[in-house]
PDB file of C-alpha atoms in Angstrom:
ATOM      1  CA  GLN A   1     212.893 203.170 181.567  1.00  0.00           C
ATOM      2  CA  GLY A   2     215.136 205.245 179.305  1.00  0.00           C
ATOM      3  CA  GLY A   3     214.896 208.355 181.574  1.00  0.00           C
ATOM      4  CA  SER A   4     211.123 208.482 181.444  1.00  0.00           C
ATOM      5  CA  ILE A   5     209.354 209.887 184.453  1.00  0.00           C
ATOM      6  CA  LEU A   6     206.114 208.220 185.447  1.00  0.00           C
ATOM      7  CA  ALA A   7     203.455 210.861 186.240  1.00  0.00           C
ATOM      8  CA  GLY A   8     200.577 208.206 186.783  1.00  0.00           C
ATOM      9  CA  VAL A   9     198.687 205.315 185.583  1.00  0.00           C
ATOM     10  CA  TYR A  10     195.226 206.144 184.414  1.00  0.00           C
ATOM     11  CA  SER A  11     192.368 204.009 183.059  1.00  0.00           C
ATOM     12  CA  VAL A  12     190.246 204.724 180.068  1.00  0.00           C
ATOM     13  CA  PRO A  13     187.088 204.959 182.206  1.00  0.00           C
ATOM     14  CA  LEU A  14     188.531 207.723 184.298  1.00  0.00           C
ATOM     15  CA  VAL A  15     189.372 209.675 181.167  1.00  0.00           C
ATOM     16  CA  LEU A  16     185.955 209.144 179.523  1.00  0.00           C
ATOM     17  CA  ALA A  17     184.402 210.238 182.876  1.00  0.00           C
ATOM     18  CA  THR A  18     185.914 213.804 182.339  1.00  0.00           C
ATOM     19  CA  CYS A  19     185.248 214.265 178.553  1.00  0.00           C
ATOM     20  CA  ALA A  20     182.406 212.017 177.409  1.00  0.00           C
ATOM     21  CA  PRO A  21     179.559 214.128 179.236  1.00  0.00           C
ATOM     22  CA  ARG A  22     180.569 216.959 177.019  1.00  0.00           C
ATOM     23  CA  TRP A  23     180.417 214.728 173.902  1.00  0.00           C
ATOM     24  CA  LEU A  24     176.924 213.401 174.898  1.00  0.00           C
ATOM     25  CA  VAL A  25     175.750 216.875 175.609  1.00  0.00           C
ATOM     26  CA  SER A  26     172.524 215.766 177.219  1.00  0.00           C
ATOM     27  CA  GLN A  27     172.520 214.350 180.877  1.00  0.00           C
ATOM     28  CA  GLU A  28     169.879 211.707 180.073  1.00  0.00           C
ATOM     29  CA  PRO A  29     170.923 208.070 180.395  1.00  0.00           C
ATOM     30  CA  ALA A  30     173.131 207.137 177.560  1.00  0.00           C
ATOM     31  CA  LEU A  31     175.438 204.343 176.487  1.00  0.00           C
ATOM     32  CA  LEU A  32     178.701 205.548 174.767  1.00  0.00           C
ATOM     33  CA  LEU A  33     180.576 203.007 172.500  1.00  0.00           C
ATOM     34  CA  THR A  34     184.201 204.006 171.834  1.00  0.00           C
ATOM     35  CA  LEU A  35     186.190 202.019 169.254  1.00  0.00           C
ATOM     36  CA  THR A  36     189.871 201.703 169.933  1.00  0.00           C
ATOM     37  CA  THR A  37     192.555 199.824 167.896  1.00  0.00           C
ATOM     38  CA  SER A  38     191.671 196.478 169.452  1.00  0.00           C
ATOM     39  CA  SER A  39     188.380 196.711 171.408  1.00  0.00           C
ATOM     40  CA  VAL A  40     185.026 198.212 171.844  1.00  0.00           C
ATOM     41  CA  ARG A  41     184.195 199.843 175.154  1.00  0.00           C
ATOM     42  CA  GLN A  42     180.747 200.297 176.492  1.00  0.00           C
ATOM     43  CA  SER A  43     180.184 203.115 179.057  1.00  0.00           C
ATOM     44  CA  PHE A  44     176.916 204.068 180.606  1.00  0.00           C
ATOM     45  CA  PHE A  45     176.493 207.613 181.713  1.00  0.00           C
ATOM     46  CA  ASP A  46     173.581 209.079 183.683  1.00  0.00           C
ATOM     47  CA  GLN A  47     173.203 212.693 184.945  1.00  0.00           C
ATOM     48  CA  GLY A  48     176.589 213.398 183.390  1.00  0.00           C
ATOM     49  CA  LYS A  49     178.291 210.787 185.656  1.00  0.00           C
ATOM     50  CA  LEU A  50     179.956 207.464 184.643  1.00  0.00           C
ATOM     51  CA  ARG A  51     178.000 204.665 186.176  1.00  0.00           C
ATOM     52  CA  PHE A  52     179.399 201.553 184.399  1.00  0.00           C
ATOM     53  CA  SER A  53     182.011 200.581 181.841  1.00  0.00           C
ATOM     54  CA  ARG A  54     183.122 197.365 180.264  1.00  0.00           C
ATOM     55  CA  LEU A  55     185.516 196.307 177.435  1.00  0.00           C
ATOM     56  CA  THR A  56     185.010 193.807 174.653  1.00  0.00           C
ATOM     57  CA  PRO A  57     188.275 192.738 172.787  1.00  0.00           C
ATOM     58  CA  LEU A  58     188.215 192.292 169.106  1.00  0.00           C
ATOM     59  CA  ALA A  59     190.097 189.474 167.214  1.00  0.00           C
ATOM     60  CA  THR A  60     190.582 191.031 163.819  1.00  0.00           C
ATOM     61  CA  ARG A  61     188.984 194.490 164.054  1.00  0.00           C
ATOM     62  CA  SER A  62     187.557 194.010 160.543  1.00  0.00           C
ATOM     63  CA  PRO A  63     184.576 196.336 159.679  1.00  0.00           C
ATOM     64  CA  THR A  64     182.224 193.500 159.997  1.00  0.00           C
ATOM     65  CA  GLU A  65     183.507 192.268 163.263  1.00  0.00           C
ATOM     66  CA  VAL A  66     183.342 195.933 164.654  1.00  0.00           C
ATOM     67  CA  ALA A  67     179.841 196.520 163.447  1.00  0.00           C
ATOM     68  CA  ARG A  68     178.689 193.167 164.905  1.00  0.00           C
ATOM     69  CA  ALA A  69     180.378 193.835 168.168  1.00  0.00           C
ATOM     70  CA  CYS A  70     178.660 197.167 168.456  1.00  0.00           C
ATOM     71  CA  ALA A  71     175.207 195.782 167.863  1.00  0.00           C
ATOM     72  CA  SER A  72     175.590 192.622 170.150  1.00  0.00           C
ATOM     73  CA  GLU A  73     177.395 194.320 172.889  1.00  0.00           C
ATOM     74  CA  SER A  74     174.970 197.254 173.118  1.00  0.00           C
ATOM     75  CA  LEU A  75     172.110 194.778 173.462  1.00  0.00           C
ATOM     76  CA  LYS A  76     174.126 192.846 176.247  1.00  0.00           C
ATOM     77  CA  THR A  77     174.815 196.062 178.063  1.00  0.00           C
ATOM     78  CA  TYR A  78     171.325 197.106 177.863  1.00  0.00           C
ATOM     79  CA  GLN A  79     170.074 193.744 179.400  1.00  0.00           C
ATOM     80  CA  TYR A  80     172.690 194.220 182.095  1.00  0.00           C
ATOM     81  CA  LEU A  81     171.587 197.646 182.968  1.00  0.00           C
ATOM     82  CA  VAL A  82     167.958 196.678 183.056  1.00  0.00           C
ATOM     83  CA  GLY A  83     168.842 193.656 185.296  1.00  0.00           C
ATOM     84  CA  GLN A  84     170.527 196.003 187.719  1.00  0.00           C
ATOM     85  CA  HIS A  85     167.699 198.458 187.692  1.00  0.00           C
ATOM     86  CA  LEU A  86     169.921 201.192 186.387  1.00  0.00           C
ATOM     87  CA  ILE A  87     167.437 201.989 183.559  1.00  0.00           C
ATOM     88  CA  PRO A  88     163.615 201.303 183.275  1.00  0.00           C
ATOM     89  CA  ARG A  89     162.717 198.126 181.404  1.00  0.00           C
ATOM     90  CA  ASP A  90     160.196 199.715 179.047  1.00  0.00           C
ATOM     91  CA  ALA A  91     162.294 202.786 178.107  1.00  0.00           C
ATOM     92  CA  PRO A  92     164.660 202.756 175.154  1.00  0.00           C
ATOM     93  CA  LEU A  93     168.338 203.480 175.768  1.00  0.00           C
ATOM     94  CA  ARG A  94     170.191 206.211 173.869  1.00  0.00           C
ATOM     95  CA  THR A  95     173.334 204.500 172.398  1.00  0.00           C
ATOM     96  CA  VAL A  96     175.934 206.684 170.953  1.00  0.00           C
ATOM     97  CA  ILE A  97     178.765 205.418 168.865  1.00  0.00           C
ATOM     98  CA  LEU A  98     182.029 207.401 168.597  1.00  0.00           C
ATOM     99  CA  ALA A  99     183.521 206.187 165.263  1.00  0.00           C
ATOM    100  CA  PRO A 100     185.427 207.426 162.251  1.00  0.00           C
ATOM    101  CA  GLY A 101     183.138 208.591 159.366  1.00  0.00           C
ATOM    102  CA  GLU A 102     184.375 205.745 156.951  1.00  0.00           C
ATOM    103  CA  GLN A 103     183.335 203.007 159.608  1.00  0.00           C
ATOM    104  CA  GLN A 104     179.851 204.392 160.205  1.00  0.00           C
ATOM    105  CA  PRO A 105     177.998 202.924 157.088  1.00  0.00           C
ATOM    106  CA  ALA A 106     179.171 199.394 157.979  1.00  0.00           C
ATOM    107  CA  ILE A 107     178.162 199.814 161.636  1.00  0.00           C
ATOM    108  CA  GLN A 108     174.802 201.138 160.610  1.00  0.00           C
ATOM    109  CA  GLU A 109     173.973 198.067 158.716  1.00  0.00           C
ATOM    110  CA  TYR A 110     174.071 196.152 162.107  1.00  0.00           C
ATOM    111  CA  CYS A 111     172.975 198.793 164.467  1.00  0.00           C
ATOM    112  CA  HIS A 112     169.294 199.387 163.681  1.00  0.00           C
ATOM    113  CA  GLY A 113     167.065 201.248 166.181  1.00  0.00           C
ATOM    114  CA  SER A 114     164.549 199.104 168.145  1.00  0.00           C
ATOM    115  CA  SER A 115     162.243 199.416 171.163  1.00  0.00           C
ATOM    116  CA  HIS A 116     165.318 198.829 173.377  1.00  0.00           C
ATOM    117  CA  LEU A 117     168.121 200.818 171.732  1.00  0.00           C
ATOM    118  CA  ILE A 118     168.192 204.242 169.859  1.00  0.00           C
ATOM    119  CA  PHE A 119     171.441 204.535 167.935  1.00  0.00           C
ATOM    120  CA  GLU A 120     173.360 207.782 167.191  1.00  0.00           C
ATOM    121  CA  PHE A 121     176.700 208.460 165.733  1.00  0.00           C
ATOM    122  CA  ILE A 122     179.484 211.032 166.727  1.00  0.00           C
ATOM    123  CA  GLY A 123     182.193 211.596 164.191  1.00  0.00           C
ATOM    124  CA  LEU A 124     185.597 210.963 165.456  1.00  0.00           C
ATOM    125  CA  ALA A 125     187.428 213.682 163.418  1.00  0.00           C
ATOM    126  CA  GLU A 126     184.715 216.283 164.233  1.00  0.00           C
ATOM    127  CA  THR A 127     185.073 215.575 167.971  1.00  0.00           C
ATOM    128  CA  ALA A 128     188.822 215.616 167.822  1.00  0.00           C
ATOM    129  CA  HIS A 129     188.607 219.003 165.975  1.00  0.00           C
ATOM    130  CA  ARG A 130     186.340 220.443 168.610  1.00  0.00           C
ATOM    131  CA  ASP A 131     188.537 219.375 171.252  1.00  0.00           C
ATOM    132  CA  LYS A 132     191.590 220.895 169.553  1.00  0.00           C
ATOM    133  CA  LEU A 133     193.465 217.709 168.686  1.00  0.00           C
ATOM    134  CA  LYS A 134     195.836 218.328 165.817  1.00  0.00           C
ATOM    135  CA  THR A 135     196.507 215.059 163.952  1.00  0.00           C
ATOM    136  CA  PRO A 136     196.267 213.820 160.365  1.00  0.00           C
ATOM    137  CA  ALA A 137     192.791 212.644 159.661  1.00  0.00           C
ATOM    138  CA  GLY A 138     194.017 209.385 158.118  1.00  0.00           C
ATOM    139  CA  ASN A 139     195.901 208.434 161.317  1.00  0.00           C
ATOM    140  CA  LEU A 140     193.219 209.448 163.785  1.00  0.00           C
ATOM    141  CA  THR A 141     192.123 206.847 166.421  1.00  0.00           C
ATOM    142  CA  ALA A 142     190.040 206.987 169.590  1.00  0.00           C
ATOM    143  CA  ASP A 143     193.230 206.009 171.392  1.00  0.00           C
ATOM    144  CA  ALA A 144     194.841 209.320 170.260  1.00  0.00           C
ATOM    145  CA  LEU A 145     191.794 211.257 171.219  1.00  0.00           C
ATOM    146  CA  LEU A 146     191.702 209.821 174.755  1.00  0.00           C
ATOM    147  CA  ILE A 147     195.402 210.380 175.235  1.00  0.00           C
ATOM    148  CA  HIS A 148     194.878 213.980 174.134  1.00  0.00           C
ATOM    149  CA  GLU A 149     191.921 214.279 176.625  1.00  0.00           C
ATOM    150  CA  LEU A 150     194.111 212.827 179.296  1.00  0.00           C
ATOM    151  CA  ALA A 151     196.763 215.433 178.670  1.00  0.00           C
ATOM    152  CA  GLN A 152     194.236 218.280 178.674  1.00  0.00           C
ATOM    153  CA  LYS A 153     192.585 217.304 181.987  1.00  0.00           C
ATOM    154  CA  THR A 154     194.224 214.714 184.181  1.00  0.00           C
ATOM    155  CA  PRO A 155     191.922 212.895 186.546  1.00  0.00           C
ATOM    156  CA  ALA A 156     192.637 213.184 190.195  1.00  0.00           C
ATOM    157  CA  GLN A 157     192.769 209.453 190.802  1.00  0.00           C
ATOM    158  CA  GLN A 158     195.491 207.296 189.398  1.00  0.00           C
ATOM    159  CA  PHE A 159     196.863 203.744 190.085  1.00  0.00           C
ATOM    160  CA  ALA A 160     200.600 204.026 190.115  1.00  0.00           C
ATOM    161  CA  PRO A 161     202.371 203.311 193.571  1.00  0.00           C
ATOM    162  CA  ALA A 162     203.843 206.255 195.268  1.00  0.00           C
ATOM    163  CA  ALA A 163     207.398 204.761 194.920  1.00  0.00           C
ATOM    164  CA  GLU A 164     207.032 204.595 191.114  1.00  0.00           C
ATOM    165  CA  ARG A 165     206.056 208.310 191.040  1.00  0.00           C
ATOM    166  CA  ARG A 166     208.912 209.488 193.190  1.00  0.00           C
ATOM    167  CA  PHE A 167     210.959 211.097 190.230  1.00  0.00           C
ATOM    168  CA  TYR A 168     207.698 212.674 189.055  1.00  0.00           C
ATOM    169  CA  HIS A 169     207.349 214.401 192.511  1.00  0.00           C
ATOM    170  CA  LEU A 170     211.005 215.396 192.414  1.00  0.00           C
ATOM    171  CA  TRP A 171     210.391 216.945 188.984  1.00  0.00           C
ATOM    172  CA  GLN A 172     207.530 218.809 190.338  1.00  0.00           C
ATOM    173  CA  ILE A 173     209.485 220.291 193.235  1.00  0.00           C
ATOM    174  CA  ARG A 174     212.339 221.174 190.770  1.00  0.00           C
ATOM    175  CA  PHE A 175     209.873 222.809 188.486  1.00  0.00           C
ATOM    176  CA  ALA A 176     208.143 224.771 191.379  1.00  0.00           C
ATOM    177  CA  LEU A 177     211.565 226.008 192.643  1.00  0.00           C
ATOM    178  CA  THR A 178     212.717 227.038 189.090  1.00  0.00           C
ATOM    179  CA  ALA A 179     209.457 228.905 188.669  1.00  0.00           C
ATOM    180  CA  ALA A 180     209.747 230.635 191.983  1.00  0.00           C
ATOM    181  CA  ALA A 181     213.314 231.696 191.212  1.00  0.00           C
ATOM    182  CA  ALA A 182     212.164 233.072 187.877  1.00  0.00           C
ATOM    183  CA  VAL A 183     209.529 235.082 189.626  1.00  0.00           C
ATOM    184  CA  ILE A 184     212.052 236.377 192.178  1.00  0.00           C
ATOM    185  CA  LEU A 185     214.460 237.265 189.450  1.00  0.00           C
ATOM    186  CA  ALA A 186     211.818 239.131 187.520  1.00  0.00           C
ATOM    187  CA  SER A 187     210.581 240.974 190.544  1.00  0.00           C
ATOM    188  CA  GLY A 188     214.291 241.987 191.228  1.00  0.00           C
ATOM    189  CA  LEU A 189     214.670 243.283 187.757  1.00  0.00           C
ATOM    190  CA  LEU A 190     211.518 245.264 187.945  1.00  0.00           C
ATOM    191  CA  PHE A 191     212.461 246.745 191.342  1.00  0.00           C
ATOM    192  CA  SER A 192     215.976 247.640 189.908  1.00  0.00           C
ATOM    193  CA  ALA A 193     214.484 249.228 186.790  1.00  0.00           C
ATOM    194  CA  LYS A 194     211.940 251.403 188.903  1.00  0.00           C
ATOM    195  CA  THR A 195     214.777 252.325 191.226  1.00  0.00           C
ATOM    196  CA  MET A 196     217.143 253.379 188.318  1.00  0.00           C
ATOM    197  CA  PHE A 197     214.232 255.305 186.737  1.00  0.00           C
ATOM    198  CA  GLY A 198     213.626 257.154 190.073  1.00  0.00           C
ATOM    199  CA  VAL A 199     217.305 258.099 190.351  1.00  0.00           C
ATOM    200  CA  TYR A 200     217.313 259.200 186.728  1.00  0.00           C
ATOM    201  CA  THR A 201     214.206 261.316 187.356  1.00  0.00           C
ATOM    202  CA  GLN A 202     215.751 262.975 190.509  1.00  0.00           C
ATOM    203  CA  ARG A 203     218.964 263.860 188.502  1.00  0.00           C
ATOM    204  CA  GLN A 204     216.908 265.378 185.712  1.00  0.00           C
ATOM    205  CA  GLU A 205     214.973 267.500 188.369  1.00  0.00           C
TER     206      GLU A 205
END
């Protein structure tokens, strides 16, 4: 609408699959929790690959609700992964929470390490800075970081019907033709300049 061109419809798990392994550094099994404006997403990675992802909506997004959700949903996901034999029953699961620095103390009150879960924290602002996202610190959200990651590296898979992307394909063709015309024009100018320089050199001789 409004003259917008639809490039594609992408899901958050597809975006996380491209950037989260870099945040996690290690390829050992890990559960990544990302806090968006209205939910907590739990994504399980193993050997750098996304294996499972689920979303838990939040009613108020108060610091207490966020902290409780992180603790309870981490345990539920751990139990699910054990039940599906995706992780060993007797091995603790590395659980990494991507959250703003000001939210981390409240979350730490509820997310205590146990024999099942080992909690770690990744600063949202620090991660955004490393990934070259320029935005005021006070307005930074995980949503903004994920959109930035999507723009930097677009997943190959998307969910928009071909008919809805028709104008995007036309834009790609137009852009390719314009780029080709610019290359041809530049080549012609260079050839003309070389020819004129050759003529000038011959006259001088």
